[in-house]
Coordinates of N, CA and C and ligand atoms in Angstrom, one line a residue:
M1 N 0.9 -1.3 -0.1 CA 0.0 0.0 0.2 C 0.9 1.2 0.0
Y2 N 1.8 1.3 0.7 CA 2.9 2.5 0.9 C 4.0 2.3 -0.2
N3 N 4.5 3.5 -0.5 CA 5.7 3.3 -1.2 C 6.9 3.2 -0.5
E4 N 8.2 3.0 -1.2 CA 9.3 2.7 -0.4 C 9.7 3.9 0.3
K5 N 9.6 4.9 0.0 CA 10.0 6.3 0.7 C 9.2 6.2 2.0
V6 N 8.0 6.2 1.9 CA 7.1 6.2 3.1 C 7.6 5.2 4.1
L7 N 7.8 4.0 3.6 CA 8.1 2.8 4.5 C 9.6 3.1 5.2
E8 N 10.6 3.7 4.3 CA 11.8 4.0 4.9 C 11.7 4.9 6.0
V9 N 10.9 6.0 5.9 CA 10.9 7.0 6.8 C 10.2 6.5 8.0
F10 N 9.2 5.7 7.7 CA 8.3 5.2 8.9 C 9.4 4.3 9.8
A11 N 10.3 3.5 9.1 CA 11.1 2.5 9.9 C 12.3 3.3 10.5
N12 N 12.7 4.5 9.9 CA 13.8 5.2 10.6 C 13.4 6.6 10.7
P13 N 12.3 7.0 11.5 CA 12.0 8.4 11.7 C 12.9 9.3 12.5
K14 N 12.8 10.6 11.9 CA 13.9 11.6 12.5 C 13.0 12.4 13.4
H15 N 13.7 12.9 14.4 CA 13.3 14.1 15.3 C 12.1 13.5 16.2
V16 N 12.3 12.3 16.6 CA 11.3 11.7 17.6 C 11.7 12.1 19.0
G17 N 10.6 12.6 19.7 CA 10.7 12.9 21.0 C 10.0 14.2 21.4
V18 N 10.5 14.8 22.5 CA 9.8 16.0 23.0 C 10.8 17.1 23.4
I19 N 10.8 18.3 23.0 CA 11.7 19.3 23.5 C 11.4 19.9 24.8
E20 N 12.5 19.8 25.6 CA 12.0 20.2 27.0 C 11.9 22.0 27.0
N21 N 10.9 22.3 27.6 CA 10.5 23.8 27.7 C 10.4 24.4 26.4
P22 N 9.6 23.8 25.6 CA 9.4 24.3 24.1 C 9.0 25.7 24.1
D23 N 9.4 26.4 22.9 CA 8.9 27.6 22.6 C 7.5 27.5 22.0
G24 N 7.1 26.3 21.2 CA 5.9 26.1 20.8 C 5.6 24.6 21.0
D25 N 4.5 24.4 21.3 CA 3.9 23.2 21.7 C 2.4 22.9 21.1
G26 N 2.2 22.0 20.1 CA 1.0 21.8 19.6 C 0.6 20.3 19.5
T27 N -0.7 20.1 20.0 CA -1.1 18.6 19.9 C -2.4 18.7 19.1
V28 N -2.7 17.7 18.4 CA -3.8 17.6 17.5 C -4.3 16.1 17.4
G29 N -5.3 16.0 17.3 CA -6.0 14.3 17.0 C -7.0 14.2 15.8
N30 N -7.1 13.1 15.5 CA -8.1 12.8 14.5 C -9.2 12.1 15.2
A31 N -10.3 12.8 15.2 CA -11.5 12.1 16.1 C -11.9 10.7 15.4
T32 N -11.8 10.6 14.0 CA -12.3 9.4 13.5 C -11.4 8.2 13.9
C33 N -10.1 8.2 13.8 CA -9.4 7.1 13.9 C -8.8 7.1 15.4
G34 N -8.6 8.2 16.0 CA -8.2 8.4 17.5 C -6.7 8.7 17.5
D35 N -6.1 9.0 16.4 CA -4.5 9.0 16.3 C -4.3 10.5 16.9
I36 N -3.1 10.6 17.5 CA -2.7 11.8 18.1 C -1.3 12.3 17.8
M37 N -1.0 13.6 17.6 CA 0.3 14.0 17.1 C 0.7 15.3 18.0
R38 N 1.8 15.3 18.5 CA 2.3 16.3 19.1 C 3.7 16.8 18.6
I39 N 3.9 18.3 18.3 CA 4.9 18.8 17.8 C 5.4 19.9 18.9
T40 N 6.7 19.8 19.2 CA 7.3 20.7 20.0 C 8.4 21.4 19.3
L41 N 8.7 22.8 19.4 CA 9.7 23.6 18.7 C 10.5 24.3 19.6
K42 N 11.8 24.5 19.1 CA 12.7 25.4 19.7 C 12.9 26.5 18.8
I43 N 12.6 27.7 19.1 CA 12.5 28.9 18.0 C 13.5 30.0 18.6
E44 N 14.5 30.4 17.7 CA 15.3 31.5 18.1 C 15.1 32.7 17.1
N45 N 14.7 33.8 17.5 CA 14.5 35.1 16.4 C 13.6 34.6 15.3
D46 N 12.6 33.9 15.7 CA 11.6 33.5 14.8 C 12.0 32.4 13.9
I47 N 13.2 31.8 14.1 CA 13.6 30.7 13.2 C 13.6 29.3 14.1
I48 N 12.9 28.4 13.4 CA 12.8 27.1 14.1 C 14.1 26.4 14.0
V49 N 14.7 26.3 15.1 CA 16.1 25.7 15.2 C 16.2 24.2 15.5
D50 N 15.0 23.6 16.2 CA 14.8 22.4 16.4 C 13.2 22.1 16.5
A51 N 12.9 20.8 16.1 CA 11.6 20.3 16.1 C 11.5 18.8 16.3
K52 N 10.6 18.4 17.4 CA 10.5 17.1 17.6 C 8.9 16.7 17.5
F53 N 8.8 15.3 17.4 CA 7.4 15.0 17.3 C 7.2 13.6 18.2
Q54 N 5.9 13.5 18.8 CA 5.4 12.2 19.3 C 4.1 11.9 18.7
T55 N 4.0 10.7 18.1 CA 2.8 10.4 17.4 C 2.3 9.0 17.7
F56 N 1.1 9.0 18.1 CA 0.4 7.7 18.4 C -0.4 7.5 17.1
G57 N 0.0 6.9 16.1 CA -0.7 6.9 14.8 C -0.2 5.7 13.9
C58 N -0.7 5.8 12.7 CA -0.5 4.9 11.7 C 0.8 5.3 11.0
T59 N 1.2 4.2 10.0 CA 2.3 4.4 9.2 C 2.5 5.8 8.7
A60 N 1.3 6.3 8.0 CA 1.4 7.6 7.4 C 1.6 8.6 8.2
A61 N 0.9 8.5 9.5 CA 0.9 9.7 10.5 C 2.5 9.7 10.9
I62 N 3.0 8.6 11.1 CA 4.5 8.7 11.7 C 5.3 9.3 10.6
A63 N 5.4 8.7 9.2 CA 6.0 9.2 8.3 C 6.0 10.6 8.0
T64 N 4.7 11.0 8.0 CA 4.4 12.5 7.7 C 4.9 13.4 9.0
S65 N 4.9 12.9 10.2 CA 5.6 13.7 11.3 C 7.0 13.9 11.1
S66 N 7.6 12.8 10.9 CA 9.1 12.8 10.5 C 9.3 13.8 9.4
T67 N 8.7 13.7 8.4 CA 9.1 14.6 7.3 C 8.7 15.9 7.5
A68 N 7.5 16.3 8.2 CA 7.2 17.6 8.4 C 8.3 18.3 9.4
T69 N 8.5 17.6 10.4 CA 9.4 18.3 11.3 C 10.8 18.5 10.6
D70 N 11.2 17.5 9.7 CA 12.4 17.7 9.0 C 12.3 19.0 8.0
M71 N 11.1 19.2 7.5 CA 11.0 20.3 6.6 C 10.9 21.6 7.2
I72 N 10.6 21.7 8.5 CA 10.5 23.1 9.1 C 11.8 23.6 9.8
I73 N 12.6 22.6 10.1 CA 13.7 22.9 10.8 C 14.6 23.8 9.8
G74 N 15.1 25.2 10.5 CA 15.8 26.1 9.7 C 14.9 27.1 9.1
K75 N 13.6 27.0 9.0 CA 12.6 28.1 8.4 C 12.1 28.9 9.4
T76 N 11.7 30.2 8.9 CA 11.1 31.0 9.9 C 9.7 30.4 10.1
V77 N 9.1 31.0 11.3 CA 7.8 30.5 11.8 C 6.9 30.8 10.5
D78 N 6.8 31.9 9.8 CA 6.0 32.0 8.7 C 6.1 31.3 7.6
Q79 N 7.5 30.9 7.0 CA 7.6 29.7 6.2 C 7.2 28.5 6.6
A80 N 7.4 28.3 7.9 CA 6.9 26.8 8.3 C 5.3 26.7 8.1
L81 N 4.6 27.9 8.4 CA 3.1 27.8 8.3 C 2.9 27.5 6.7
E82 N 3.7 27.5 5.8 CA 3.4 27.4 4.3 C 3.8 25.9 4.0
V83 N 4.2 25.1 5.0 CA 4.4 23.6 4.7 C 3.1 23.0 5.0
T84 N 2.5 22.9 4.0 CA 1.2 22.1 4.0 C 1.3 20.7 3.9
N85 N 0.1 20.0 4.0 CA 0.2 18.5 4.1 C 0.4 18.0 2.7
A86 N -0.1 18.8 1.6 CA 0.3 18.5 0.3 C 1.8 18.6 0.0
K87 N 2.4 19.5 0.6 CA 3.9 19.5 0.4 C 4.6 18.3 1.0
V88 N 4.3 18.1 2.3 CA 4.8 16.9 2.9 C 4.5 15.5 2.2
V89 N 3.4 15.4 1.7 CA 2.9 14.2 0.8 C 3.8 14.2 -0.3
E90 N 4.1 15.4 -1.1 CA 4.9 15.3 -2.2 C 6.4 15.0 -1.9
E91 N 6.8 15.4 -0.6 CA 8.3 15.0 -0.2 C 8.3 13.6 0.0
L92 N 7.2 12.9 0.4 CA 7.2 11.4 0.6 C 6.8 10.7 -0.7
Q93 N 6.8 11.3 -1.8 CA 6.5 10.8 -3.0 C 5.1 10.1 -3.1
G94 N 4.2 10.6 -2.3 CA 2.8 10.2 -2.4 C 2.3 9.4 -1.2
L95 N 1.0 9.4 -0.9 CA 0.4 8.5 0.0 C -0.8 7.7 -0.8
P96 N -1.3 6.6 -0.3 CA -2.4 6.1 -0.8 C -3.7 7.0 -0.5
P97 N -4.6 7.3 -1.5 CA -5.7 8.2 -1.3 C -6.3 7.9 0.1
Q98 N -6.6 6.9 0.5 CA -7.4 6.7 1.9 C -6.4 7.1 3.0
K99 N -5.2 7.4 2.9 CA -4.5 7.8 4.0 C -4.0 9.3 3.9
M100 N -4.6 10.0 2.8 CA -4.2 11.5 2.8 C -4.6 12.1 4.0
H101 N -5.6 11.9 4.8 CA -6.1 12.5 5.7 C -5.2 12.5 7.0
C102 N -4.4 11.5 7.0 CA -3.4 11.3 8.1 C -2.3 12.5 8.0
S103 N -2.0 12.9 6.9 CA -1.1 13.9 6.6 C -1.5 15.4 7.1
V104 N -2.9 15.4 7.2 CA -3.4 16.7 7.8 C -2.9 16.9 9.2
L105 N -2.8 15.8 10.0 CA -2.4 16.0 11.2 C -1.2 16.7 11.4
A106 N 0.0 16.4 10.6 CA 1.2 17.2 10.6 C 1.1 18.6 10.5
E107 N 0.3 19.0 9.4 CA 0.1 20.4 9.1 C -0.6 21.1 10.3
E108 N -1.7 20.5 10.8 CA -2.3 21.0 12.0 C -1.4 21.1 13.3
A109 N -0.6 20.2 13.3 CA 0.2 20.1 14.6 C 1.4 21.3 14.6
I110 N 1.9 21.5 13.2 CA 2.7 22.6 13.1 C 2.1 23.9 13.4
Q111 N 0.8 24.0 12.9 CA 0.1 25.4 13.0 C -0.1 25.6 14.4
E112 N -0.6 24.5 15.3 CA -0.9 24.7 16.7 C 0.3 25.1 17.4
A113 N 1.5 24.4 17.1 CA 2.7 24.9 17.9 C 3.2 26.2 17.5
I114 N 2.9 26.7 16.3 CA 3.4 28.0 15.9 C 2.2 29.0 16.7
K115 N 1.0 28.7 16.7 CA 0.1 29.4 17.4 C 0.4 29.7 18.9
D116 N 0.9 28.5 19.5 CA 1.3 28.6 20.8 C 2.6 29.5 20.9
Y117 N 3.5 29.4 20.0 CA 4.7 30.2 20.2 C 4.3 31.7 20.1
K118 N 3.5 32.0 19.2 CA 3.1 33.5 18.9 C 2.3 33.9 20.2
A119 N 1.4 33.1 20.8 CA 0.7 33.4 21.9 C 1.6 33.8 23.2
K120 N 2.7 32.9 23.3 CA 3.7 33.1 24.4 C 4.4 34.5 24.2
K121 N 4.8 34.5 23.0 CA 5.7 35.8 22.5 C 4.7 37.1 22.9
N122 N 3.5 37.0 22.4 CA 2.7 38.2 22.7 C 2.6 38.3 24.2
N123 N 2.4 37.4 25.1 CA 2.3 37.6 26.5 C 3.5 38.1 27.0
Q124 N 4.8 37.6 26.6 CA 6.0 38.1 27.0 C 6.0 39.7 26.8
Q125 N 5.7 39.9 25.6 CA 5.8 41.4 24.9 C 5.0 42.3 26.0
S126 N 3.8 41.7 26.3 CA 2.8 42.7 27.1 C 3.5 42.7 28.6
V127 N 4.0 41.5 29.1 CA 4.6 41.6 30.3 C 5.8 42.6 30.5
S128 N 6.7 42.6 29.5 CA 7.7 43.4 29.3 C 7.4 44.9 29.2
K129 N 6.3 45.1 28.6 CA 5.7 46.6 28.4 C 5.2 47.0 29.7
E130 N 4.5 46.1 30.6 CA 4.1 46.3 31.8 C 5.0 46.8 32.8
T131 N 6.2 45.9 32.6 CA 7.3 46.1 33.5 C 7.8 47.4 33.2
R132 N 8.0 47.8 32.1 CA 8.8 49.0 31.7 C 8.0 50.3 32.3
F133 N 6.6 50.3 32.4 CA 5.9 51.3 32.9 C 5.6 51.3 34.3
V134 N 6.0 50.3 35.1 CA 5.8 50.2 36.6 C 6.8 51.1 37.2
Ligands
FES201 FE1 -5.4 7.9 11.8 FE2 -3.5 7.7 9.8 S1 -5.3 6.3 10.3 S2 -3.8 9.3 11.3

């Protein structure tokens, strides 16, 4: 069912784990199959310097998690938001049609992690502004 590239990434996934004290942390799930994906990010000056994932899911979910984290390292957060599930699937040279929905988890987990990063950053900025005026 899966091509060789997908099976190879599934057998040797990169960036597995959780970053301690991440700058961005996103967890998403697929209500239909029950699979869950968490992506944690280390970000410096809006550039993703490290990304790790934990996925409870199928072969496609794990292969897309590994590929998606690999694709966003070194990118700015805004560039990472452009890493869609279609681009991840392209990088994997395709997924079976019935497995396309699994790749959406990776895109959503990245978006959630970046949303978390931006929220934390905004909070820090408002705290530092408050501090300045006290
Ligand atoms: Fe649930 Fe693949 S079957 S993510």
